[in-house]
Short mmCIF file of C-alpha atoms and ligand atoms in Angstrom, two decimals:
data_model
loop_
_atom_site.label_atom_id
_atom_site.label_comp_id
_atom_site.label_asym_id
_atom_site.label_seq_id
_atom_site.Cartn_x
_atom_site.Cartn_y
_atom_site.Cartn_z
CA MET A 44 0.24 0.30 0.39
CA MET A 45 0.68 3.03 -0.30
CA VAL A 46 1.67 5.38 2.05
CA GLN A 47 2.04 9.24 2.31
CA MET A 48 2.79 11.50 5.21
CA LEU A 49 2.28 15.02 5.92
CA GLY A 50 3.35 16.44 9.12
CA VAL A 51 1.03 19.13 10.07
CA PHE A 52 3.17 20.91 12.89
CA ALA A 53 1.43 23.84 15.01
CA GLU A 54 4.15 25.35 17.82
CA PHE A 55 1.35 26.33 19.85
CA GLU A 56 2.82 29.25 22.71
CA ARG A 57 0.81 29.32 26.03
CA ALA A 58 3.35 29.57 28.88
CA THR A 59 1.39 32.85 30.55
CA ILE A 60 -1.21 30.39 31.58
CA ILE A 61 1.67 27.98 33.00
CA GLU A 62 3.67 31.04 34.71
CA ARG A 63 0.45 31.59 36.25
CA VAL A 64 -0.31 28.46 37.78
CA ILE A 65 2.96 27.97 38.97
CA ALA A 66 3.82 31.88 40.82
CA GLY A 67 0.14 31.09 42.32
CA MET A 68 1.37 28.17 43.83
CA GLN A 69 4.99 29.13 44.99
CA LYS A 70 3.16 32.93 46.51
CA LYS A 71 0.53 30.59 48.56
CA ALA A 72 3.37 28.50 49.97
CA ALA A 73 6.28 31.51 51.12
CA LYS A 74 2.92 32.46 52.78
CA GLY A 75 2.71 29.10 54.51
CA GLY A 76 -0.71 28.84 52.93
CA TRP A 77 -1.09 24.98 51.12
CA ASN A 78 -1.22 25.05 47.48
CA GLY A 79 -2.85 22.32 46.92
CA GLY A 80 -2.07 18.57 46.56
CA THR A 81 -2.78 16.00 48.15
CA ARG A 82 -3.96 16.87 52.49
CA PRO A 83 -1.61 15.42 55.20
CA LEU A 84 -3.24 12.77 57.06
CA GLY A 85 -4.01 15.33 60.47
CA TYR A 86 -5.29 18.21 59.18
CA ASP A 87 -8.37 19.30 56.83
CA TYR A 88 -8.26 22.24 54.54
CA ASP A 89 -10.08 25.41 54.90
CA PRO A 90 -11.21 27.20 51.99
CA ASP A 91 -11.81 30.45 53.75
CA THR A 92 -8.30 30.82 54.77
CA GLY A 93 -6.39 28.50 51.93
CA ALA A 94 -4.23 27.08 54.46
CA LEU A 95 -4.78 23.57 56.72
CA LYS A 96 -6.58 23.03 60.41
CA VAL A 97 -6.33 20.13 61.82
CA ASN A 98 -8.63 17.02 61.88
CA ASP A 99 -8.60 16.04 65.76
CA GLU A 100 -9.28 12.23 65.13
CA GLU A 101 -6.71 11.99 62.12
CA ALA A 102 -4.01 14.57 64.68
CA SER A 103 -4.40 12.04 67.69
CA LEU A 104 -3.11 9.11 64.84
CA ILE A 105 -0.25 10.85 64.08
CA ARG A 106 0.81 12.12 67.47
CA GLU A 107 0.30 8.05 68.14
CA ILE A 108 2.42 7.96 64.93
CA PHE A 109 5.41 10.22 66.69
CA ASP A 110 4.96 8.16 69.89
CA LEU A 111 5.20 4.63 68.96
CA TYR A 112 8.37 5.41 67.05
CA THR A 113 10.29 8.33 68.96
CA LYS A 114 9.33 6.80 72.88
CA GLN A 115 8.22 3.07 72.33
CA ARG A 116 11.21 2.89 69.79
CA MET A 117 9.22 0.69 67.54
CA GLY A 118 10.27 -0.63 64.03
CA SER A 119 8.34 1.41 61.24
CA VAL A 120 6.90 -2.15 59.95
CA ALA A 121 5.59 -2.30 63.95
CA ILE A 122 3.94 -0.09 63.81
CA ALA A 123 2.00 -0.21 60.52
CA ARG A 124 1.41 -3.44 61.40
CA LEU A 125 -0.26 -2.40 64.93
CA LEU A 126 -2.48 0.14 63.35
CA ASP A 127 -3.55 -2.49 60.44
CA GLU A 128 -4.75 -4.92 62.92
CA ARG A 129 -6.99 -2.21 64.71
CA GLY A 130 -8.52 -1.36 61.84
CA GLU A 131 -6.90 2.26 60.77
CA ARG A 132 -6.28 2.53 57.72
CA THR A 133 -4.10 6.00 54.94
CA LYS A 134 -5.58 8.92 54.14
CA GLY A 135 -5.96 7.04 50.55
CA GLY A 136 -7.70 4.24 51.67
CA ALA A 137 -5.12 1.66 52.33
CA HIS A 138 -3.51 -0.72 54.62
CA TRP A 139 -0.26 1.03 56.54
CA SER A 140 3.15 0.03 54.77
CA GLY A 141 6.15 1.07 57.05
CA ASN A 142 6.78 2.66 53.98
CA ALA A 143 3.82 5.17 54.70
CA ILE A 144 4.86 5.30 58.50
CA ARG A 145 8.32 6.88 57.60
CA VAL A 146 6.85 8.84 55.16
CA VAL A 147 4.02 10.26 57.89
CA LEU A 148 8.27 10.24 60.23
CA CYS A 149 9.94 13.15 57.94
CA ASN A 150 6.92 15.20 56.66
CA PRO A 151 7.49 18.87 58.14
CA VAL A 152 4.14 19.46 57.66
CA TYR A 153 3.48 18.07 61.40
CA VAL A 154 5.79 21.05 62.93
CA GLY A 155 4.07 23.61 61.16
CA LYS A 156 5.88 23.96 58.13
CA VAL A 157 5.14 23.90 54.55
CA TYR A 158 7.24 22.24 51.53
CA PHE A 159 7.34 23.72 48.06
CA ARG A 160 10.33 23.15 44.98
CA GLY A 161 12.54 21.82 47.97
CA GLU A 162 11.47 24.45 50.39
CA THR A 163 10.39 24.77 53.08
CA TYR A 164 8.12 27.56 54.99
CA PRO A 165 6.32 28.44 57.98
CA GLY A 166 2.52 27.82 57.46
CA GLN A 167 -0.19 29.10 58.92
CA HIS A 168 -1.51 25.68 60.39
CA PRO A 169 -1.22 24.70 63.68
CA PRO A 170 2.43 21.76 64.22
CA LEU A 171 1.13 18.41 65.94
CA ILE A 172 4.59 17.75 67.59
CA SER A 173 7.32 19.33 68.64
CA MET A 174 10.49 20.18 66.98
CA GLU A 175 12.27 18.08 69.53
CA GLN A 176 10.04 14.78 69.02
CA PHE A 177 10.06 15.46 65.09
CA GLU A 178 13.54 15.93 65.44
CA ASN A 179 14.88 12.93 67.19
CA ALA A 180 12.16 10.53 64.80
CA GLU A 181 14.69 11.89 62.23
CA GLN A 182 17.33 10.59 64.10
CA LEU A 183 16.60 7.24 64.33
CA LEU A 184 14.68 7.30 60.33
CA ASP A 185 18.41 8.19 60.12
CA GLU A 186 20.48 5.78 62.69
CA ARG A 187 18.36 2.97 61.74
CA GLY A 188 18.19 3.16 57.48
CA GLU A 189 14.46 3.55 57.56
CA GLU A 190 15.13 6.56 54.82
CA PRO A 191 11.23 6.88 53.23
CA ALA A 192 10.94 5.24 49.42
CA LYS A 193 11.82 8.33 47.49
CA ARG A 194 10.60 6.77 44.73
CA ARG A 195 7.26 5.79 45.45
CA SER A 196 6.27 7.30 42.04
CA ASN A 197 7.60 4.86 39.01
CA MET A 198 9.42 6.88 36.66
CA SER A 199 6.65 6.28 34.03
CA ASP A 200 4.19 8.50 35.96
CA PHE A 201 5.97 11.39 34.86
CA LEU A 202 3.88 12.53 31.66
CA PHE A 203 6.76 14.70 29.51
CA SER A 204 9.88 12.67 30.52
CA GLY A 205 11.41 13.22 27.63
CA LEU A 206 9.81 15.66 25.99
CA LEU A 207 10.71 18.70 28.04
CA ILE A 208 13.98 20.39 26.80
CA CYS A 209 16.03 23.01 28.42
CA ALA A 210 16.91 25.51 26.28
CA LYS A 211 19.70 27.00 28.29
CA CYS A 212 21.65 23.64 27.76
CA ASP A 213 19.81 21.48 25.05
CA LYS A 214 19.53 18.33 27.92
CA HIS A 215 16.12 16.67 28.27
CA PHE A 216 14.70 17.34 32.05
CA VAL A 217 14.47 14.58 33.79
CA GLY A 218 11.51 13.20 36.13
CA ALA A 219 12.29 13.78 40.12
CA THR A 220 10.69 13.23 43.71
CA ALA A 221 10.89 14.40 47.05
CA THR A 222 8.43 13.51 50.63
CA GLY A 223 6.76 17.52 51.43
CA ASN A 224 3.40 18.43 51.89
CA GLY A 225 2.06 15.55 53.47
CA GLY A 226 3.27 13.16 50.18
CA VAL A 227 5.45 12.65 46.99
CA TYR A 228 6.15 15.62 45.81
CA ARG A 229 6.71 15.29 41.50
CA TYR A 230 9.17 17.65 39.50
CA TYR A 231 10.84 17.64 36.37
CA MET A 232 14.32 19.03 36.29
CA CYS A 233 16.87 20.26 33.81
CA TYR A 234 19.53 16.68 33.77
CA SER A 235 22.52 19.29 34.08
CA ARG A 236 20.65 21.41 36.64
CA GLN A 237 20.92 17.66 38.70
CA ARG A 238 23.74 16.18 37.63
CA TYR A 239 26.14 19.19 38.09
CA GLY A 240 24.11 21.94 40.18
CA SER A 241 23.28 24.92 38.97
CA LYS A 242 26.57 26.42 38.35
CA VAL A 243 26.85 24.37 35.51
CA CYS A 244 22.96 25.33 34.09
CA ASP A 245 20.67 26.88 36.41
CA GLN A 246 17.61 26.19 34.87
CA ASP A 247 14.20 26.45 36.46
CA SER A 248 12.78 23.50 37.65
CA LEU A 249 9.26 22.87 37.24
CA PRO A 250 6.35 20.79 39.62
CA ALA A 251 4.44 17.97 37.75
CA GLU A 252 1.40 17.84 38.42
CA GLN A 253 0.56 21.43 37.40
CA LEU A 254 2.90 21.49 34.52
CA GLU A 255 1.47 18.58 33.24
CA SER A 256 -2.34 19.84 34.09
CA ALA A 257 -1.84 22.90 32.41
CA LEU A 258 0.29 21.73 29.46
CA ILE A 259 -2.48 18.53 28.92
CA GLU A 260 -5.39 21.53 28.88
CA HIS A 261 -3.28 23.18 26.19
CA ILE A 262 -2.56 20.91 23.73
CA THR A 263 -5.92 19.73 24.21
CA ASN A 264 -7.36 23.24 23.20
CA CYS A 265 -5.30 24.08 20.27
CA LEU A 266 -6.32 20.40 19.04
CA ARG A 267 -9.84 21.58 19.51
CA ASP A 268 -8.95 24.92 17.75
CA ASP A 269 -9.75 25.31 13.52
CA ALA A 270 -8.03 28.45 13.85
CA ILE A 271 -5.14 26.98 14.50
CA ILE A 272 -5.32 23.36 12.91
CA ASP A 273 -6.56 25.10 8.92
CA ALA A 274 -3.33 27.46 9.83
CA SER A 275 -1.19 24.88 10.36
CA ILE A 276 -2.72 22.59 7.24
CA GLU A 277 -2.36 25.70 4.82
CA LYS A 278 1.42 26.00 6.57
CA ALA A 279 2.24 21.61 5.79
CA VAL A 280 0.94 21.65 2.87
CA ALA A 281 2.71 24.46 1.17
CA ALA A 282 5.55 23.26 2.33
CA LYS A 283 5.52 20.70 0.82
CA HIS A 284 5.03 23.00 -2.74
CA VAL A 285 8.71 24.17 -1.67
CA THR A 286 10.52 20.58 -2.74
CA THR A 287 8.19 20.51 -6.41
CA PRO A 288 11.82 21.41 -8.25
CA ARG A 289 14.42 19.66 -6.39
CA HIS A 290 11.16 16.41 -6.98
CA LYS A 291 11.00 17.21 -11.08
CA GLN A 292 14.66 16.75 -11.16
CA GLU A 293 15.08 13.65 -8.75
CA LEU A 294 12.25 12.32 -10.88
CA SER A 295 13.55 13.00 -14.85
CA ARG A 296 16.88 11.20 -12.94
CA ILE A 297 15.12 8.14 -11.84
CA GLU A 298 13.73 7.56 -15.66
CA ARG A 299 17.33 8.36 -16.48
CA ASP A 300 19.39 5.42 -15.11
CA LEU A 301 16.05 3.19 -15.11
CA ARG A 302 16.99 3.52 -19.04
CA ASP A 303 20.35 3.37 -18.55
CA VAL A 304 19.83 -0.50 -16.09
CA SER A 305 16.88 -2.08 -19.22
CA ARG A 306 20.20 -1.49 -21.85
CA ARG A 307 22.53 -2.98 -19.42
CA ILE A 308 20.61 -5.98 -18.27
CA ASP A 309 19.41 -6.60 -22.07
CA ARG A 310 22.37 -6.58 -22.82
CA TYR A 311 23.55 -9.10 -20.76
CA LEU A 312 20.33 -11.02 -21.65
CA GLN A 313 21.63 -11.30 -25.37
CA ALA A 314 25.05 -12.07 -24.09
CA PHE A 315 23.47 -14.74 -21.76
CA GLU A 316 21.91 -15.73 -25.06
CA THR A 317 24.63 -15.85 -27.35
CA GLY A 318 26.77 -18.03 -24.85
CA ALA A 319 29.64 -15.23 -25.32
CA ILE A 320 29.72 -14.42 -21.24
CA ASP A 321 29.99 -17.07 -18.85
CA PRO A 322 26.22 -17.93 -17.15
CA THR A 323 27.63 -18.10 -13.45
CA PHE A 324 29.03 -14.12 -13.86
CA CYS A 325 26.20 -13.42 -15.70
CA GLY A 326 23.53 -14.25 -13.50
CA ASP A 327 24.81 -12.20 -10.18
CA ARG A 328 25.41 -9.41 -12.81
CA LEU A 329 21.67 -9.49 -13.48
CA SER A 330 20.40 -10.09 -9.96
CA GLU A 331 22.14 -6.63 -9.19
CA LEU A 332 21.15 -4.86 -11.86
CA LYS A 333 17.22 -6.03 -11.33
CA ASP A 334 17.05 -4.89 -7.82
CA ARG A 335 18.66 -1.34 -9.06
CA GLN A 336 15.79 -1.90 -10.50
CA ALA A 337 13.11 -2.38 -8.60
CA ASP A 338 14.31 0.08 -5.83
CA LEU A 339 14.25 2.53 -8.66
CA GLU A 340 10.81 1.78 -9.60
CA SER A 341 9.25 2.28 -5.76
CA ARG A 342 11.45 5.13 -5.63
CA ARG A 343 9.25 6.49 -8.84
CA GLU A 344 5.76 5.59 -7.28
CA GLU A 345 6.56 7.69 -4.07
CA LEU A 346 7.94 10.82 -6.22
CA ALA A 347 4.83 10.92 -8.00
CA ALA A 348 2.57 9.90 -5.43
CA ALA A 349 4.14 13.25 -3.51
CA ALA A 350 2.77 15.37 -6.92
CA GLU A 351 -0.48 13.63 -6.71
CA SER A 352 -0.74 14.10 -2.93
CA LYS A 353 -0.03 18.15 -3.93
CA GLN A 354 -3.03 18.10 -5.85
CA ASP A 355 -5.17 16.70 -3.43
CA PRO A 356 -4.54 18.52 0.23
CA PRO A 357 -6.38 16.43 3.33
CA GLN A 358 -9.63 18.39 3.66
CA LEU A 359 -9.52 20.64 6.64
CA ALA A 360 -12.71 19.57 8.04
CA ASP A 361 -11.41 16.44 8.47
CA VAL A 362 -7.82 17.06 9.75
CA ARG A 363 -10.14 18.97 12.76
CA ASP A 364 -11.68 15.48 13.60
CA ILE A 365 -8.18 13.84 13.18
CA ALA A 366 -6.96 16.92 15.89
CA THR A 367 -10.45 16.49 18.15
CA ALA A 368 -10.13 12.69 18.20
CA PHE A 369 -6.95 12.69 19.41
CA ALA A 370 -7.87 15.77 21.92
CA ASP A 371 -10.37 13.46 23.49
CA ARG A 372 -8.35 10.87 23.62
CA LEU A 373 -5.71 13.56 25.79
CA GLN A 374 -8.66 13.02 28.45
CA ASP A 375 -8.60 9.38 28.82
CA ARG A 376 -7.70 8.57 32.91
CA GLU A 377 -4.98 5.75 31.76
CA ILE A 378 -1.36 7.79 32.32
CA PRO A 379 0.73 5.35 29.78
CA ARG A 380 -2.45 5.73 27.33
CA VAL A 381 -2.00 9.50 27.78
CA LYS A 382 1.50 9.19 27.34
CA ARG A 383 1.89 7.28 24.83
CA ILE A 384 -0.70 9.62 22.37
CA LEU A 385 1.29 12.47 23.59
CA GLN A 386 5.36 10.54 22.47
CA LYS A 387 2.95 10.63 19.31
CA LEU A 388 2.33 14.39 18.77
CA VAL A 389 4.37 15.73 20.75
CA GLU A 390 7.17 16.62 19.20
CA LYS A 391 9.64 18.59 21.72
CA ILE A 392 8.93 21.22 25.34
CA LEU A 393 10.74 23.98 24.82
CA VAL A 394 11.65 25.19 28.23
CA GLU A 395 13.69 28.53 28.45
CA SER A 396 12.41 28.78 31.98
CA ARG A 397 9.49 28.83 33.95
CA SER A 398 7.54 31.71 32.54
CA THR A 399 8.69 30.34 28.84
CA ILE A 400 7.52 27.04 28.09
CA ARG A 401 7.09 26.03 24.28
CA PRO A 402 4.99 23.02 23.24
CA PHE A 403 5.36 21.97 19.69
CA VAL A 404 2.86 19.65 18.63
CA THR A 405 2.80 17.19 15.23
CA LEU A 406 -0.06 15.55 13.76
CA SER A 407 1.23 13.17 11.56
CA LEU A 408 -1.47 12.51 8.98
CA VAL A 409 -0.97 9.22 6.67
CA ARG A 410 -2.71 9.65 3.07
CA ILE A 411 -3.70 6.61 2.14
CA LYS A 412 -6.15 5.27 -0.83
CA GLY A 413 -9.70 8.16 -0.52
CA GLY A 414 -8.17 9.90 1.79
CA TRP A 415 -6.05 11.22 5.20
CA VAL A 416 -5.92 9.81 8.57
CA GLY A 417 -4.53 10.38 11.47
CA LEU A 418 -1.28 8.47 12.88
CA ALA A 419 -1.30 7.75 16.08
CA GLY A 420 1.41 4.86 16.43
CA LEU A 421 -1.78 2.79 17.71
CA GLU A 422 -4.68 3.07 15.87
CA PRO A 423 -6.14 4.73 13.54
CA ALA A 424 -7.65 7.84 15.09
CA THR A 425 -10.49 7.77 11.88
CA ASN A 426 -11.80 4.53 10.46
CA GLY A 427 -10.21 5.18 7.52
CA LEU A 428 -8.12 2.07 7.36
ZN1 ZN B 555 19.64 23.23 31.78
#
């Protein structure tokens, strides 16, 4: 089957929205407010003040965990078992594990702090634990080698891994996690900065949750924006036309080579028939020439198909449908599925700074007999194939 590719390329720049979200979060954290994310056990979120308030029942469980660990000197796994047997559940409704206990024990929220982007700020909420007991727990964790598993979230949870590129040093961003604010905090960081420090690259790190939802929303909106899609199609079709003279040149060279190859084949066949040449040698040479002939013919077909596609550009309405279908699929709840689609759709996301993030999106279309379909690499976006 002859396929013809057309990359409908569009650069969508919507950095300001992402910037506003992130700046807002940081301002709130600096003021000691709760910046969203998972509410830590022991507190409720108070929408009136934007800060955390104590949940008495959960708070006593938190104090008990710290007491069991620092005063009773129980291990984290033993504490988990004890709570579990009593029917206690974590905030997410899961069974307690040693790691869940350790995550509680090193969360600075319990001494009245909020954590954001590697920094702790004095919070507006009351502490549940004295600083002395908290530090005592830290020391014990350290002595017992009970560091909480920082990598609760899998690398595959990072939707944009491999796609974010640092404009300052050209390296990729990598996903990373830290513990804070009652859970695992995910962020993306420039590889150079993570590996060699801010002297080598001082690129901002980006909070994963906010960046991901802002980018997905932005890409979805762009895919549903007819004006953006139409303009991208026009650009892609125009770009194809630019190559026409080169295609014509190549086509005439191929025609010439093809004539040459078939003349040689004829000559070998004649020599073979008259017995003027060693049949073994003749056979090898002949199949070489036939291969060459087949290559040239298939390239000629490709060029012909390309020429034809210029007269038959994709219909705007079809491409809008394809784009909308992609936008719909980005709303899937399954992270791996969304990630697969993003990896097909997004060429790169250039991070100049926290305030300028530029996603480059390409909709790859495939021309098959009778029309164009979107190439998702998974299944056709429309039922054309
Ligand atoms: Zn960098």
